[in-house]
Short mmCIF file of C-alpha atoms in Angstrom, two decimals:
data_model
loop_
_atom_site.label_atom_id
_atom_site.label_comp_id
_atom_site.label_asym_id
_atom_site.label_seq_id
_atom_site.Cartn_x
_atom_site.Cartn_y
_atom_site.Cartn_z
CA LEU Y 15 -7.07 -19.23 -8.39
CA VAL Y 16 -8.85 -21.06 -11.28
CA ALA Y 17 -9.09 -17.78 -13.26
CA ALA Y 18 -5.36 -17.09 -12.61
CA GLN Y 19 -4.48 -20.53 -14.00
CA ARG Y 20 -6.78 -20.17 -16.99
CA VAL Y 21 -5.13 -16.98 -18.33
CA PRO Y 22 -1.71 -18.64 -18.92
CA ASN Y 23 -3.43 -21.62 -20.57
CA GLU Y 24 -5.24 -19.29 -22.93
CA MET Y 25 -2.06 -17.43 -23.70
CA TYR Y 26 -0.20 -20.65 -24.54
CA PHE Y 27 -3.08 -21.77 -26.76
CA LEU Y 28 -3.10 -18.42 -28.61
CA TYR Y 29 0.71 -18.56 -29.00
CA SER Y 30 0.49 -22.11 -30.45
CA VAL Y 31 -2.21 -21.04 -32.90
CA LEU Y 32 -0.28 -17.98 -34.06
CA THR Y 33 2.95 -19.92 -34.56
CA ALA Y 34 1.07 -22.62 -36.50
CA VAL Y 35 -0.56 -20.00 -38.75
CA GLY Y 36 2.85 -18.39 -39.32
CA MET Y 37 4.38 -21.76 -40.18
CA ALA Y 38 1.55 -22.49 -42.64
CA LEU Y 39 2.13 -19.15 -44.39
CA LEU Y 40 5.87 -19.78 -44.62
CA ALA Y 41 5.52 -23.44 -45.70
CA PRO Y 42 5.76 -22.71 -49.46
CA TYR Y 43 9.05 -20.80 -48.98
CA PHE Y 44 10.57 -23.63 -46.90
CA ALA Y 45 9.31 -26.25 -49.39
CA VAL Y 46 10.96 -24.49 -52.31
CA ARG Y 47 14.19 -24.03 -50.36
CA GLU Y 48 14.33 -27.72 -49.44
CA LEU Y 49 13.58 -28.75 -53.02
CA LYS Y 50 16.48 -26.61 -54.25
CA ARG Y 51 18.71 -28.43 -51.77
CA GLY Y 52 17.52 -31.75 -53.03
CA LYS Y 53 16.13 -32.73 -49.62
CA PRO Y 54 12.41 -31.98 -49.68
CA PHE Y 55 11.10 -31.91 -46.10
CA GLY Y 56 14.32 -33.71 -45.03
CA ASN Y 57 14.05 -32.64 -41.36
CA PHE Y 58 10.27 -32.12 -41.13
CA ARG Y 59 9.61 -35.43 -39.42
CA GLU Y 60 12.10 -34.69 -36.66
CA ARG Y 61 10.80 -31.14 -36.31
CA MET Y 62 7.39 -32.68 -35.63
CA GLY Y 63 8.88 -34.63 -32.76
CA TYR Y 64 9.27 -37.98 -34.48
CA LEU Y 65 12.84 -38.62 -33.55
CA PRO Y 66 14.85 -41.69 -34.74
CA PRO Y 67 14.13 -44.71 -32.52
CA GLU Y 68 17.82 -45.31 -31.95
CA LEU Y 69 18.17 -41.93 -30.29
CA GLY Y 70 17.06 -43.13 -26.90
CA ARG Y 71 18.14 -46.76 -27.30
CA GLY Y 72 20.41 -47.88 -24.49
CA VAL Y 73 19.85 -44.61 -22.58
CA ALA Y 74 18.11 -45.03 -19.25
CA ALA Y 75 15.17 -42.68 -18.62
CA GLY Y 76 16.16 -39.58 -16.67
CA THR Y 77 19.90 -39.83 -17.39
CA ALA Y 78 20.57 -38.00 -20.69
CA ILE Y 79 21.57 -34.37 -21.02
CA TRP Y 80 19.79 -32.67 -23.93
CA VAL Y 81 21.79 -29.74 -25.32
CA HIS Y 82 20.19 -27.35 -27.82
CA ALA Y 83 22.29 -25.12 -30.06
CA VAL Y 84 20.25 -23.38 -32.75
CA SER Y 85 22.86 -22.90 -35.49
CA VAL Y 86 26.55 -22.80 -36.38
CA GLY Y 87 27.67 -20.22 -33.81
CA GLU Y 88 25.89 -21.96 -30.95
CA VAL Y 89 27.22 -25.39 -32.04
CA LEU Y 90 30.77 -24.05 -31.95
CA ALA Y 91 30.12 -22.58 -28.47
CA ALA Y 92 28.63 -25.90 -27.39
CA LYS Y 93 31.64 -28.03 -28.39
CA PRO Y 94 33.95 -27.23 -25.39
CA LEU Y 95 30.94 -27.37 -23.09
CA ILE Y 96 29.94 -30.82 -24.30
CA GLU Y 97 33.56 -32.04 -23.92
CA ALA Y 98 33.71 -30.69 -20.37
CA MET Y 99 30.33 -32.24 -19.44
CA ARG Y 100 31.46 -35.58 -20.82
CA ARG Y 101 34.45 -35.48 -18.44
CA ARG Y 102 32.33 -34.24 -15.52
CA PHE Y 103 29.37 -36.60 -16.09
CA PRO Y 104 30.88 -39.72 -17.75
CA GLY Y 105 27.81 -41.89 -17.11
CA ARG Y 106 25.40 -39.63 -19.03
CA ALA Y 107 24.55 -39.58 -22.75
CA ILE Y 108 24.74 -36.13 -24.30
CA LEU Y 109 22.28 -35.50 -27.11
CA LEU Y 110 22.53 -32.36 -29.26
CA SER Y 111 19.69 -30.67 -31.21
CA THR Y 112 19.89 -27.83 -33.71
CA THR Y 113 17.35 -25.83 -35.64
CA THR Y 114 19.21 -25.03 -38.86
CA VAL Y 115 20.55 -27.40 -41.53
CA THR Y 116 24.02 -25.86 -41.39
CA GLY Y 117 24.05 -26.19 -37.62
CA GLN Y 118 23.06 -29.85 -37.90
CA GLN Y 119 25.78 -30.53 -40.43
CA LEU Y 120 28.46 -28.98 -38.20
CA ALA Y 121 27.08 -30.74 -35.12
CA ARG Y 122 27.45 -34.13 -36.76
CA GLU Y 123 31.02 -33.33 -37.86
CA ARG Y 124 32.43 -31.69 -34.76
CA ALA Y 125 30.32 -31.53 -31.66
CA ALA Y 126 31.21 -34.97 -30.16
CA ALA Y 127 27.68 -35.57 -28.89
CA ASP Y 128 26.33 -39.11 -28.66
CA ALA Y 129 23.60 -38.23 -31.15
CA THR Y 130 22.27 -35.21 -33.05
CA PHE Y 131 18.76 -34.37 -34.18
CA TYR Y 132 16.50 -31.43 -35.07
CA PHE Y 133 14.73 -29.43 -32.36
CA PRO Y 134 10.91 -29.85 -32.44
CA PHE Y 135 8.53 -27.14 -33.50
CA ASP Y 136 7.30 -25.32 -30.41
CA TRP Y 137 3.85 -26.83 -30.44
CA PRO Y 138 2.58 -29.05 -27.60
CA ARG Y 139 2.51 -32.39 -29.45
CA PRO Y 140 5.88 -32.23 -31.22
CA VAL Y 141 7.49 -31.12 -27.96
CA ARG Y 142 5.85 -33.96 -26.02
CA ARG Y 143 6.97 -36.52 -28.59
CA ALA Y 144 10.55 -35.30 -28.37
CA PHE Y 145 10.54 -35.46 -24.57
CA GLU Y 146 9.09 -38.95 -24.68
CA SER Y 147 11.90 -40.12 -27.03
CA ILE Y 148 14.74 -38.57 -25.05
CA ARG Y 149 13.46 -38.62 -21.43
CA PRO Y 150 16.24 -36.28 -20.35
CA ALA Y 151 17.54 -35.55 -16.85
CA LEU Y 152 18.40 -31.99 -17.87
CA VAL Y 153 18.09 -29.59 -20.77
CA VAL Y 154 20.90 -27.12 -21.57
CA ILE Y 155 20.04 -24.32 -24.00
CA LEU Y 156 22.82 -22.31 -25.60
CA GLU Y 157 22.36 -18.56 -25.52
CA THR Y 158 18.67 -17.62 -25.15
CA GLU Y 159 16.33 -19.65 -27.33
CA ILE Y 160 13.10 -19.02 -25.50
CA TRP Y 161 10.41 -21.55 -26.59
CA PRO Y 162 7.38 -21.23 -24.24
CA ASN Y 163 5.74 -24.59 -24.96
CA PHE Y 164 9.06 -26.34 -24.65
CA LEU Y 165 9.75 -24.71 -21.28
CA ARG Y 166 6.25 -25.50 -20.11
CA GLU Y 167 6.59 -29.19 -20.99
CA ALA Y 168 9.96 -29.41 -19.27
CA ASP Y 169 8.43 -27.87 -16.13
CA ARG Y 170 5.45 -30.29 -16.31
CA ARG Y 171 7.91 -33.21 -16.41
CA ASP Y 172 10.11 -31.77 -13.70
CA VAL Y 173 13.07 -31.61 -16.07
CA PRO Y 174 15.39 -28.72 -15.13
CA VAL Y 175 16.35 -26.27 -17.88
CA VAL Y 176 19.62 -24.31 -17.76
CA PHE Y 177 20.32 -21.49 -20.18
CA VAL Y 178 24.08 -21.31 -20.79
CA ASN Y 179 26.04 -18.47 -22.38
CA SER Y 180 22.82 -16.44 -22.24
CA ARG Y 181 22.69 -13.14 -24.01
CA ILE Y 182 19.90 -10.74 -24.96
CA SER Y 183 20.85 -8.60 -27.90
CA GLU Y 184 20.04 -4.91 -27.93
CA ARG Y 185 17.64 -5.50 -30.84
CA SER Y 186 15.81 -8.35 -29.11
CA PHE Y 187 15.52 -6.39 -25.87
CA ALA Y 188 14.16 -3.31 -27.69
CA ARG Y 189 11.62 -5.50 -29.46
CA PHE Y 190 10.51 -7.03 -26.14
CA ARG Y 191 10.10 -3.61 -24.49
CA ARG Y 192 7.99 -2.44 -27.47
CA PHE Y 193 5.59 -5.35 -27.10
CA GLU Y 194 5.88 -5.77 -23.33
CA PRO Y 195 2.27 -4.63 -22.62
CA LEU Y 196 1.01 -7.51 -24.77
CA ILE Y 197 3.51 -10.32 -24.09
CA GLY Y 198 5.25 -9.32 -20.85
CA GLY Y 199 3.18 -11.59 -18.61
CA PHE Y 200 3.45 -14.47 -21.03
CA PHE Y 201 7.25 -14.17 -21.25
CA ARG Y 202 7.59 -13.91 -17.46
CA ASP Y 203 5.56 -17.10 -17.05
CA ALA Y 204 7.77 -18.94 -19.57
CA LEU Y 205 11.03 -17.69 -18.07
CA HIS Y 206 9.95 -18.73 -14.58
CA LYS Y 207 9.89 -22.33 -15.81
CA ALA Y 208 13.67 -22.36 -16.33
CA ASP Y 209 15.90 -23.23 -13.40
CA LEU Y 210 19.04 -21.20 -14.11
CA PHE Y 211 20.28 -18.48 -16.45
CA LEU Y 212 24.09 -18.28 -16.86
CA ALA Y 213 24.64 -14.96 -18.55
CA GLN Y 214 27.59 -13.77 -20.64
CA SER Y 215 27.73 -10.31 -19.05
CA ALA Y 216 26.21 -8.09 -16.39
CA GLU Y 217 24.24 -6.28 -19.14
CA ASP Y 218 22.74 -9.58 -20.33
CA ALA Y 219 21.85 -10.40 -16.73
CA ARG Y 220 20.10 -7.04 -16.35
CA ARG Y 221 18.11 -7.54 -19.52
CA LEU Y 222 17.06 -11.04 -18.47
CA LYS Y 223 15.81 -9.64 -15.17
CA LYS Y 224 13.84 -6.92 -16.95
CA MET Y 225 12.26 -9.52 -19.22
CA GLY Y 226 11.00 -11.47 -16.25
CA ALA Y 227 13.61 -14.06 -15.32
CA PRO Y 228 13.82 -14.47 -11.50
CA GLU Y 229 16.82 -12.51 -10.24
CA GLU Y 230 17.88 -15.31 -7.89
CA ARG Y 231 18.25 -17.69 -10.86
CA ILE Y 232 20.56 -15.40 -12.87
CA GLU Y 233 24.35 -15.61 -12.64
CA VAL Y 234 27.15 -14.11 -14.73
CA THR Y 235 29.58 -16.79 -15.81
CA GLY Y 236 31.21 -15.25 -18.93
CA ASN Y 237 31.33 -16.10 -22.63
CA LEU Y 238 31.98 -19.70 -23.65
CA LYS Y 239 33.49 -18.58 -26.93
CA TYR Y 240 36.65 -17.44 -25.13
CA ASP Y 241 37.28 -21.08 -24.19
CA HIS Y 242 37.52 -22.43 -27.73
CA GLU Y 243 40.71 -23.92 -28.96
CA PRO Y 244 41.88 -23.14 -32.47
CA PRO Y 245 40.55 -25.79 -34.86
CA LYS Y 246 42.82 -28.09 -36.83
CA GLN Y 247 43.43 -26.88 -40.33
CA SER Y 248 41.29 -28.53 -42.99
CA ALA Y 249 42.78 -30.33 -45.97
CA PHE Y 250 41.70 -27.39 -48.11
CA GLY Y 251 43.42 -24.95 -45.76
CA GLU Y 252 46.65 -26.94 -45.85
CA TRP Y 253 46.50 -27.00 -49.66
CA LEU Y 254 45.82 -23.26 -49.86
CA ALA Y 255 48.76 -22.54 -47.48
CA ARG Y 256 51.07 -24.53 -49.76
CA GLU Y 257 49.79 -22.77 -52.90
CA VAL Y 258 50.12 -19.33 -51.34
CA ALA Y 259 53.72 -20.07 -50.31
CA GLN Y 260 54.70 -21.60 -53.68
CA GLN Y 261 53.16 -18.79 -55.70
CA GLU Y 262 54.40 -16.13 -53.29
CA ARG Y 263 50.95 -14.67 -52.92
CA TRP Y 264 50.98 -11.89 -50.35
CA PRO Y 265 49.19 -10.44 -48.46
CA VAL Y 266 46.38 -12.90 -47.80
CA LEU Y 267 43.10 -11.29 -46.62
CA VAL Y 268 40.31 -13.28 -45.06
CA ALA Y 269 36.85 -11.69 -44.87
CA GLY Y 270 34.59 -14.04 -42.89
CA SER Y 271 30.87 -14.23 -42.07
CA ILE Y 272 29.99 -11.74 -44.78
CA ALA Y 273 26.34 -10.72 -44.83
CA ALA Y 274 24.16 -9.67 -47.74
CA GLY Y 275 25.04 -6.15 -48.73
CA GLU Y 276 28.65 -6.34 -47.53
CA GLU Y 277 30.22 -8.00 -50.54
CA GLU Y 278 30.59 -4.79 -52.55
CA ALA Y 279 32.22 -2.89 -49.62
CA VAL Y 280 34.71 -5.71 -48.95
CA LEU Y 281 35.63 -6.01 -52.62
CA ALA Y 282 36.11 -2.26 -52.82
CA ALA Y 283 38.42 -2.39 -49.81
CA TYR Y 284 40.30 -5.26 -51.45
CA ASP Y 285 40.72 -3.16 -54.59
CA VAL Y 286 42.57 -0.57 -52.50
CA VAL Y 287 44.94 -3.26 -51.29
CA GLN Y 288 45.43 -4.71 -54.77
CA ARG Y 289 46.58 -1.37 -56.14
CA GLN Y 290 49.60 -1.54 -53.83
CA TRP Y 291 50.15 -5.30 -53.56
CA ARG Y 292 49.34 -6.98 -56.89
CA ARG Y 293 49.97 -10.47 -55.49
CA ALA Y 294 47.31 -10.18 -52.83
CA LEU Y 295 44.64 -12.89 -52.40
CA LEU Y 296 41.21 -12.48 -50.81
CA VAL Y 297 39.26 -15.34 -49.24
CA LEU Y 298 35.64 -14.21 -48.94
CA ALA Y 299 33.34 -16.34 -46.84
CA PRO Y 300 29.60 -15.55 -46.95
CA ARG Y 301 27.84 -16.22 -43.64
CA LYS Y 302 24.88 -18.08 -45.19
CA PRO Y 303 24.84 -20.75 -47.90
CA ASP Y 304 22.18 -18.92 -49.87
CA ARG Y 305 24.73 -16.14 -50.49
CA PHE Y 306 27.46 -18.37 -51.94
CA ALA Y 307 26.41 -17.99 -55.57
CA SER Y 308 25.47 -14.32 -55.19
CA ALA Y 309 28.86 -13.45 -53.70
CA ALA Y 310 30.65 -15.17 -56.54
CA GLU Y 311 28.51 -13.34 -59.11
CA ILE Y 312 29.12 -9.94 -57.51
CA ALA Y 313 32.89 -10.50 -57.48
CA GLU Y 314 32.89 -11.61 -61.09
CA GLN Y 315 30.79 -8.64 -62.16
CA ASP Y 316 33.35 -6.39 -60.48
CA GLY Y 317 36.02 -7.86 -62.78
CA TRP Y 318 37.77 -10.16 -60.31
CA THR Y 319 38.95 -13.62 -61.29
CA VAL Y 320 37.00 -15.83 -58.91
CA ARG Y 321 37.30 -19.47 -57.82
CA ARG Y 322 34.74 -21.16 -55.63
CA ARG Y 323 36.16 -23.50 -53.00
CA SER Y 324 33.63 -26.21 -53.95
CA LYS Y 325 35.04 -26.30 -57.50
CA ILE Y 326 38.72 -26.18 -56.61
CA ASP Y 327 40.71 -29.41 -57.13
CA VAL Y 328 43.10 -29.72 -54.22
CA ASN Y 329 45.22 -32.14 -56.24
CA ALA Y 330 45.90 -29.37 -58.77
CA VAL Y 331 47.42 -25.93 -58.42
CA LEU Y 332 45.70 -22.65 -57.62
CA ASP Y 333 45.06 -20.50 -60.69
CA GLU Y 334 47.83 -17.90 -60.77
CA ASN Y 335 45.27 -15.32 -61.95
CA CYS Y 336 42.85 -15.98 -59.08
CA ASP Y 337 42.03 -12.82 -57.16
CA VAL Y 338 39.19 -14.03 -54.93
CA VAL Y 339 38.39 -17.44 -53.41
CA ILE Y 340 34.73 -17.76 -52.37
CA LEU Y 341 34.59 -20.06 -49.37
CA ASP Y 342 31.28 -21.82 -50.17
CA SER Y 343 31.66 -24.47 -47.46
CA ILE Y 344 30.66 -24.92 -43.83
CA GLY Y 345 33.12 -25.27 -40.96
CA GLU Y 346 36.39 -24.29 -42.70
CA LEU Y 347 36.46 -20.54 -42.07
CA ALA Y 348 37.96 -20.54 -38.59
CA GLY Y 349 41.08 -22.45 -39.64
CA LEU Y 350 41.68 -20.21 -42.62
CA TYR Y 351 42.19 -17.19 -40.36
CA ALA Y 352 45.59 -18.79 -39.61
CA LEU Y 353 46.66 -17.91 -43.16
CA ALA Y 354 45.57 -14.27 -42.94
CA ASP Y 355 47.80 -11.24 -42.88
CA ALA Y 356 44.69 -9.14 -42.21
CA THR Y 357 41.09 -10.03 -41.62
CA PHE Y 358 37.57 -8.64 -41.54
CA VAL Y 359 34.63 -10.14 -39.57
CA GLY Y 360 31.36 -9.41 -41.30
CA GLY Y 361 27.76 -8.84 -40.32
CA SER Y 362 29.11 -5.54 -39.03
CA LEU Y 363 29.09 -3.11 -41.94
CA VAL Y 364 25.33 -3.65 -42.25
CA PRO Y 365 22.88 -3.75 -39.29
CA VAL Y 366 23.08 -7.47 -38.62
CA GLY Y 367 24.74 -7.19 -35.24
CA GLY Y 368 28.18 -8.60 -35.90
CA HIS Y 369 29.78 -12.04 -35.56
CA ASN Y 370 32.43 -13.75 -33.49
CA ILE Y 371 35.72 -11.78 -33.61
CA LEU Y 372 37.61 -14.28 -31.49
CA GLU Y 373 38.42 -16.64 -34.36
CA PRO Y 374 41.16 -14.45 -35.90
CA ALA Y 375 42.50 -13.74 -32.41
CA TRP Y 376 43.16 -17.45 -31.82
CA PHE Y 377 45.89 -17.14 -34.46
CA CYS Y 378 47.40 -13.86 -33.17
CA THR Y 379 45.63 -11.80 -35.83
CA ALA Y 380 43.80 -8.63 -34.82
CA PRO Y 381 40.20 -8.63 -36.04
CA ILE Y 382 38.77 -5.71 -37.99
CA PHE Y 383 35.00 -5.17 -37.80
CA GLY Y 384 32.36 -2.61 -38.66
CA PRO Y 385 30.16 -0.34 -36.54
CA PHE Y 386 27.19 -2.73 -36.14
CA MET Y 387 28.42 -4.99 -33.32
CA GLN Y 388 25.30 -5.01 -31.12
CA ASN Y 389 25.44 -8.80 -30.60
CA PHE Y 390 29.09 -8.63 -29.51
CA ARG Y 391 29.15 -5.12 -28.03
CA GLU Y 392 31.14 -5.98 -24.92
CA MET Y 393 33.59 -8.12 -26.80
CA ALA Y 394 34.14 -5.45 -29.45
CA ALA Y 395 34.69 -2.82 -26.78
CA ARG Y 396 37.29 -4.97 -25.05
CA PHE Y 397 39.26 -5.56 -28.24
CA SER Y 398 39.10 -1.88 -29.29
CA SER Y 399 40.14 -0.48 -25.90
CA ALA Y 400 43.00 -3.03 -25.57
CA GLY Y 401 44.40 -2.16 -29.00
CA ALA Y 402 43.69 -5.72 -30.07
CA GLY Y 403 41.18 -4.96 -32.82
CA ILE Y 404 40.07 -2.19 -35.17
CA GLN Y 405 36.53 -0.92 -35.69
CA VAL Y 406 35.90 0.80 -38.97
CA ALA Y 407 32.89 2.88 -40.07
CA SER Y 408 32.73 1.87 -43.73
CA GLY Y 409 34.16 -0.22 -46.53
CA GLU Y 410 36.39 2.70 -47.50
CA LYS Y 411 37.82 2.79 -43.94
CA LEU Y 412 38.31 -1.02 -44.12
CA GLY Y 413 40.55 -0.65 -47.15
CA LYS Y 414 42.61 2.01 -45.37
CA ALA Y 415 42.87 -0.18 -42.20
CA TRP Y 416 44.00 -3.16 -44.22
CA CYS Y 417 46.70 -1.16 -46.03
CA GLU Y 418 48.02 0.37 -42.79
CA LEU Y 419 48.33 -3.02 -41.09
CA ILE Y 420 49.94 -4.70 -44.11
CA ALA Y 421 52.50 -1.85 -44.39
CA ASP Y 422 53.43 -2.06 -40.68
CA PRO Y 423 54.52 -5.58 -39.68
CA ALA Y 424 55.54 -4.53 -36.16
CA ARG Y 425 52.12 -3.09 -35.43
CA ARG Y 426 50.42 -6.11 -36.95
CA GLU Y 427 52.38 -8.44 -34.71
CA ARG Y 428 51.85 -6.31 -31.64
CA MET Y 429 48.05 -6.15 -32.11
CA GLY Y 430 47.94 -9.85 -32.85
CA GLU Y 431 49.71 -10.68 -29.61
CA LYS Y 432 47.26 -8.44 -27.68
CA ALA Y 433 44.31 -10.16 -29.35
CA ARG Y 434 45.51 -13.62 -28.33
CA ALA Y 435 46.29 -12.37 -24.78
CA LEU Y 436 42.76 -11.03 -24.47
CA VAL Y 437 41.37 -14.45 -25.36
CA GLU Y 438 43.52 -16.12 -22.75
CA ALA Y 439 42.56 -13.59 -20.05
CA ASN Y 440 38.88 -14.22 -20.43
CA ARG Y 441 38.80 -18.01 -20.33
CA GLY Y 442 36.94 -19.97 -17.68
CA ALA Y 443 33.23 -19.68 -18.59
CA THR Y 444 33.02 -23.37 -19.51
CA ALA Y 445 34.32 -24.58 -16.15
CA ARG Y 446 32.02 -22.23 -14.24
CA SER Y 447 29.03 -23.30 -16.34
CA VAL Y 448 29.67 -27.04 -15.87
CA GLU Y 449 30.01 -26.51 -12.16
CA ARG Y 450 26.57 -24.83 -12.00
CA ILE Y 451 25.04 -27.50 -14.26
CA GLY Y 452 26.39 -30.12 -11.87
CA ALA Y 453 24.77 -28.39 -8.94
CA VAL Y 454 21.39 -28.39 -10.70
CA LEU Y 455 21.69 -32.06 -11.54
CA GLU Y 456 22.68 -32.95 -8.01
CA ALA Y 457 19.73 -30.99 -6.57
CA GLN Y 458 17.26 -32.60 -9.00
CA ARG Y 459 18.31 -36.18 -9.61
CA GLY Y 460 21.72 -36.87 -8.17
CA VAL Y 461 24.88 -37.19 -10.25
CA LEU Y 462 25.73 -40.55 -11.74
#
């Protein structure tokens, strides 16, 4: 028995050492990146578990719900969940952590949590410090952020952990199977420390089971992203809508979540549209902030007249010669899909795995996406089979698809209606998830 207990301890120790070494090697890169942002080591203290003292002030021990959403996509998925939990558990503080800077920024602006902070590095001491500050009743983790030391500490403190909207991408699962002889036992031990896995799909549930999650703790509750409501239009979006109408710019194309290596293909597709409709306007939104400047440079080098959203004066008029607007901001993309006559959702022409295609559908606009949709495989299949979206194989095919939709208003409207109907038909994951979270809380601590 002692030997059986020692092996996991040794594995956790080795894992902590390896992650620390990796962090030390990457430290110069992160330091340079933070210096460029003008915030050197701005979140380092919180990542080390030293959370602001006011975080737990006025919150009784064992009452708060700690929600973790790694970045922008997870924060957006967390928003309706947090709102539903606030209604269901009105006596509990809801605290939201993120890993990325962009996720933290969006969380502070939109998530409606009682407080936001950065998730600790997955080393024993930072994790312990964070738990001491928050003293949660429950941890809710969006999707499948598996941090072994964190899960171990939660288990040691008898704090239940629920994974919500869980998914295991094809790439992650293939990587796990490749290294399973080395890490399989370690992962199984970590996953056994979670209380419940609420999976997006039956395939995600199957993969979780294969990775070691106990079958009796896995349930399929659906995808939270179907439960989003369309966001309110930003001031910039309202301004752009007025400018487009006054200048009679048409069609408007919105290419969102564009990954590195996709800019050229999207601009080439736009060129095909511009040859037929000279008053067209493209809004191009890079997925990551570090691509904002690069995307603008690529468009300018291709001969387009470019304006960056950050440099546009919304009290002035849009440059009549503007061909491409680079959306170099966080949190405004979803609302701009409302202006689109045709769209493209990126991360899908290159092997990134795709991004959320529901955002155009909220506004009755059929999404177009590329062949690499591994992270949203089921969703992409539903849209394609329902005639509510179009999957293209290349940038050349994207240009053709855009032109066909623009030239056929009846088809465009029909597909948009199907896209919105598909969203409505798949709602309900939030309510099911909150119900299961409530059952875990009741079993562990009792609901306030």
